[in-house]
XYZ file of C-alpha atoms in Angstrom:
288
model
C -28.978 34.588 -14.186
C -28.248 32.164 -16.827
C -29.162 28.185 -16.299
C -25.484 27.727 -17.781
C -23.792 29.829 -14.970
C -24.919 27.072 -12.457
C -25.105 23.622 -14.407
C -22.452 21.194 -13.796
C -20.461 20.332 -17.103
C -17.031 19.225 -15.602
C -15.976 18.077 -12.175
C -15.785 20.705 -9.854
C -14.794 21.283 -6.495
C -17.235 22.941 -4.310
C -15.353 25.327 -2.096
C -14.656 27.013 -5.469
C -18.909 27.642 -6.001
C -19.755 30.578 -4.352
C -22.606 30.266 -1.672
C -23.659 34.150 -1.475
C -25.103 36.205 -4.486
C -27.071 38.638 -4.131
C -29.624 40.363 -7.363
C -31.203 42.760 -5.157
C -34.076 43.851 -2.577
C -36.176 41.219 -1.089
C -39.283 42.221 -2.055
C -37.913 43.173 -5.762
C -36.819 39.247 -5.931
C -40.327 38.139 -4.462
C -42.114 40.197 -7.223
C -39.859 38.837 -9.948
C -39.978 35.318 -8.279
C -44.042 35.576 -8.203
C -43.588 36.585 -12.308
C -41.594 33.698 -13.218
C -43.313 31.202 -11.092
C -46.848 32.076 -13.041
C -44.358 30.919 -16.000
C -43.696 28.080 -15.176
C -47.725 27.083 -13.906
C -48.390 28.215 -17.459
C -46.104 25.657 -18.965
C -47.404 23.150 -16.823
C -50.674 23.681 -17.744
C -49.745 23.471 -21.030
C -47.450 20.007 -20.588
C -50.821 18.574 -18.467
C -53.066 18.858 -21.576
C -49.953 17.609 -24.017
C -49.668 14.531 -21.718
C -46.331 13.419 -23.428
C -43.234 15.065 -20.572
C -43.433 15.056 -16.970
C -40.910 16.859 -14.893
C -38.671 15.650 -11.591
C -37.186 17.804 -9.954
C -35.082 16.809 -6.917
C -34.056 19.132 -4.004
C -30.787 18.371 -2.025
C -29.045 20.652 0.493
C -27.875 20.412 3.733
C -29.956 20.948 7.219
C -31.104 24.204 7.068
C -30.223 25.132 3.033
C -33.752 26.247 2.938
C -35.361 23.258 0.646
C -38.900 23.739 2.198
C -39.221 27.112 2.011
C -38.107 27.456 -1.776
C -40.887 24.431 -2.372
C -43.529 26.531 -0.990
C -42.657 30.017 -2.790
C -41.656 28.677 -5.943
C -44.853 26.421 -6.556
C -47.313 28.193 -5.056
C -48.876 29.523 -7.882
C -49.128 25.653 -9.492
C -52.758 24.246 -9.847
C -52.284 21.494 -7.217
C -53.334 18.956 -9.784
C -50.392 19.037 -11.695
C -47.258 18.839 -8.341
C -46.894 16.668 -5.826
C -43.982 16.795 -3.507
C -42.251 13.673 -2.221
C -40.134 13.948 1.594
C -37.974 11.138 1.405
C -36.936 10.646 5.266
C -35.834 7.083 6.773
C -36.908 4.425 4.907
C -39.752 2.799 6.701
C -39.532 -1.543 7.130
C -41.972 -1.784 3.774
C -39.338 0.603 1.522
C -36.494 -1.569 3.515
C -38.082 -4.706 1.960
C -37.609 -3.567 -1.544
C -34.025 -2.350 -3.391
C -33.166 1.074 -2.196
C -34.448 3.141 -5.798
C -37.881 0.990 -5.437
C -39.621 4.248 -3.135
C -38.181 6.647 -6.185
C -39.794 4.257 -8.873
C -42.924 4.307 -7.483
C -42.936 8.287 -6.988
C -42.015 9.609 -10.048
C -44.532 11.225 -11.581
C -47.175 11.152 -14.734
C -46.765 12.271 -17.621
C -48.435 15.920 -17.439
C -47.442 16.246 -13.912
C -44.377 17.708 -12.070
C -43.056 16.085 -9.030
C -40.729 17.305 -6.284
C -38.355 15.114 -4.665
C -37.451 16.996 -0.882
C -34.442 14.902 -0.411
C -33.950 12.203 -3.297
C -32.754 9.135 -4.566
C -28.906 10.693 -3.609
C -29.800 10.068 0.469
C -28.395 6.903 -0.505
C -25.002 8.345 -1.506
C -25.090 10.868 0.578
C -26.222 9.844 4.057
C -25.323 6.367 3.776
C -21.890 7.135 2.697
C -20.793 9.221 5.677
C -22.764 6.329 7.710
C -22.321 3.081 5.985
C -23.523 0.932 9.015
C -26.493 2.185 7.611
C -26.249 0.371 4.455
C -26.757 -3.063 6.741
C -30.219 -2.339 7.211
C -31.109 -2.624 3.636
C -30.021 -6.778 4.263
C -28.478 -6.779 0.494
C -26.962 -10.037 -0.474
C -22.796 -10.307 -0.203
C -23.092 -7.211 1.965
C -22.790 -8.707 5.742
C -20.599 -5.885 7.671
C -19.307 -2.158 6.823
C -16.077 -3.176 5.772
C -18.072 -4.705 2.424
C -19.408 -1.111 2.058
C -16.516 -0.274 0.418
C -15.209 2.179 -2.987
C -16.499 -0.788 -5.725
C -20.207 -0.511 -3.698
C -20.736 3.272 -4.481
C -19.401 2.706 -7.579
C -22.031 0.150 -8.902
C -24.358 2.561 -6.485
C -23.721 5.417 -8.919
C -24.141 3.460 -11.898
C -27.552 2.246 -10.410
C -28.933 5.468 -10.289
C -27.467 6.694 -13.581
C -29.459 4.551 -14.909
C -32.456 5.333 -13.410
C -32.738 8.787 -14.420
C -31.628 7.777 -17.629
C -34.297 5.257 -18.353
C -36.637 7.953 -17.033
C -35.442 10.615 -19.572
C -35.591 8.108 -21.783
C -39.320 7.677 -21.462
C -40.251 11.446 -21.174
C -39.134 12.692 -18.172
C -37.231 15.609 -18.090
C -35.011 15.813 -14.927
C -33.821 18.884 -12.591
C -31.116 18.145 -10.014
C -30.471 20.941 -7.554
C -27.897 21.519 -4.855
C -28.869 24.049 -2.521
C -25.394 25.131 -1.640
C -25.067 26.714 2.010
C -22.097 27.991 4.140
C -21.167 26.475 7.328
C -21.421 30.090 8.852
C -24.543 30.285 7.567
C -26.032 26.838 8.636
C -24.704 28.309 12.071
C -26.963 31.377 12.140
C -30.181 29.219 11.003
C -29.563 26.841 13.799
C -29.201 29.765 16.157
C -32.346 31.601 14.784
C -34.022 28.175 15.411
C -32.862 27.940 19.062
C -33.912 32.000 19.744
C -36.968 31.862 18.230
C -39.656 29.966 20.336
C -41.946 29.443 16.983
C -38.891 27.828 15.550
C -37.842 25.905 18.489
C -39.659 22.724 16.688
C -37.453 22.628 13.929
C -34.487 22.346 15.949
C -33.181 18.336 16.605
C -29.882 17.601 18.717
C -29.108 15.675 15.749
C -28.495 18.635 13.545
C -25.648 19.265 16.129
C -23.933 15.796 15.588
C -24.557 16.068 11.668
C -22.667 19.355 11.536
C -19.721 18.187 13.219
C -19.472 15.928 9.788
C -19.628 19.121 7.203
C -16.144 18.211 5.686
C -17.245 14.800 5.490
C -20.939 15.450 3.556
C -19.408 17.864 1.282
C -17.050 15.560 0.095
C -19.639 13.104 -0.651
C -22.379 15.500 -2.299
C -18.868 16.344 -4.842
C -18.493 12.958 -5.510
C -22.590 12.549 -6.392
C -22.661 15.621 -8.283
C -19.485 14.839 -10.441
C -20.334 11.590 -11.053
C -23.793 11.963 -11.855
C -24.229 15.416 -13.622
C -25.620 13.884 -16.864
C -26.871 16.056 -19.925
C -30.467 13.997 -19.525
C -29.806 14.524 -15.897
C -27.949 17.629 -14.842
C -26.662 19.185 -11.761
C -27.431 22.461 -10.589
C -25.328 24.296 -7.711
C -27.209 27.245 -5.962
C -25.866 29.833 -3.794
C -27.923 29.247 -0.534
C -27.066 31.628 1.625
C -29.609 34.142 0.406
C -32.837 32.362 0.456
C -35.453 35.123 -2.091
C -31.628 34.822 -4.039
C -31.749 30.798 -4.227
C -35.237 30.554 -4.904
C -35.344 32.823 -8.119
C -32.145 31.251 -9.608
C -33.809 27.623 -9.007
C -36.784 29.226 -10.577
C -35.652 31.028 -13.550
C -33.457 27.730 -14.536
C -36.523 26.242 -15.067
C -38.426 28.561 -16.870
C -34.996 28.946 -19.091
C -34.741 25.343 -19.645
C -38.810 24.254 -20.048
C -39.480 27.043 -22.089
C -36.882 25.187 -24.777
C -39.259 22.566 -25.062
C -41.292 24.516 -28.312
C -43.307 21.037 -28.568
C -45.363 21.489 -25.090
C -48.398 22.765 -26.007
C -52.371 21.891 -25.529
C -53.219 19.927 -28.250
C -55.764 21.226 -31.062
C -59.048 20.629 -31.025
C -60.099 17.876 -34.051
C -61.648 19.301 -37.353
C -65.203 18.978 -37.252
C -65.365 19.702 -33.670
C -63.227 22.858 -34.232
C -65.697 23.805 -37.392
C -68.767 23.604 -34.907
C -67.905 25.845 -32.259
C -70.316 28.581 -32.889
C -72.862 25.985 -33.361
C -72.084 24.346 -29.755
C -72.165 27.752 -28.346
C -75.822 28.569 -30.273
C -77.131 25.045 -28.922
C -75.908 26.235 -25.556
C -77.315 29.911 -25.521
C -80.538 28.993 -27.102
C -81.618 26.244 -24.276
């Protein structure tokens, strides 16, 4: 379970990625997952004292891949001090009124801190692409109908956020990009479960109906993304989602793999002459 068997290095086409693995029983995964998760809080400990990295790490997938539920097992053994999860959704009239990457800016996170982006910056590559009449709500200059949302707009659009993660790397922020990569057969039986089960029923929208019936046409664009924006300061990650314990220790152990590379994360030392006067503070503390 090597970071390297799932990073994106070269255009690929995503029928080829496999979206089934399986490493075993489900509560042998959990118990590893719990192990490597404790890891990673360590490191982040760690990176909160050091103050100099902070980590984003953005979640995409379609309906049903699972993104909440990996969240909630993988961090739950953070300190909540140090994660705070971002669900990017529609953009609301005050995030409409700035440039689309303006409601990314403004979440990424401190140095010392991770943050989690449930649905990122690549809605608006993603989404937007396979419904470019939503593009017009945005009101960007020169663009006036759909036909001016055309090839050379995504283009400049994938520049755009090329360089944003690359000015954030730049400046200490090391970035995570994983697709949480589900079967349509799959995606099938978690809409089902949702319908049978009445303590699911509320995660179920008619809309998840009309988006399936454009699969073909989102998995195109989430190729396009990933090959075109799979950076070394930025890379792509492609996770088997069928299996859900399966995706979330793969997710996990890529970034206890790639974190733990960082050898210069660690809490700082403590200055000489308070570090020569510990047993003295600790006499002056027992002796009140």
């Amino acid at each position: 379970m090597k970071a390297s068997d799932y990073q994106i290095t070269q255009p690929i086409q995503l029928k080829d990625r496999e979206t089934h693995q399986d490493f075993g029983k489900k509560k042998e995964l959990e118990e590893e997952l719990d192990s490597v998760s404790k890891q990673i809080a360590d490191i982040q400990n760690a990176m909160y004292a050091h103050g100099k990295y902070a980590v984003l790490i953005c979640i995409q997938g379609m309906d049903t891949a699972g993104k909440d539920s990996l969240i909630r097992e993988v961090f739950k053994n953070f300190n909540a001090r140090g994660v705070v999860v971002h669900s990017f959704k529609v953009p609301t009239d005050l995030e409409l009124g700035h440039d689309y990457l303006w409601r990314h800016y403004i979440a990424l996170p401190a140095r010392g801190k991770f943050a989690i982006f449930n649905r990122t910056q690549y809605e608006n590559v993603l989404v937007t692409r396979v419904h470019p009449e939503y593009v017009l709500n945005e009101n960007i200059p020169g663009i006036d109908s759909v036909s001016d949302v055309d090839e050379a707009f995504w283009e400049k659009r994938f520049e755009q956020i090329n360089n944003f993660e690359k000015h954030s790397a730049e400046n200490g922020t090391i970035i995570f990009k994983f697709f949480l990569h589900l079967s349509k057969e799959e995606q099938k039986n978690r809409l089902l479960r949702r319908l049978n089960k009445p303590n699911k029923n509320w995660k179920f929208s008619a809309s998840d109906l009309k988006e399936r019936k454009l699969w073909d046409a989102y998995q195109k664009c989430y190729e396009d993304a990933i090959n075109k924006t799979s950076k070394f300061h930025a890379p792509w990650y492609v996770v088997p989602a069928d299996d859900k314990p399966t995706a979330r220790l793969i997710l996990a152990n890529i970034l206890l793999e790639k974190l733990s590379e960082y050898k210069d994360i660690k809490e700082p030392e403590l200055d000489t002459k308070t570090k020569a006067n510990l047993e003295a503070y600790r006499k002056q503390l027992e002796t009140e």
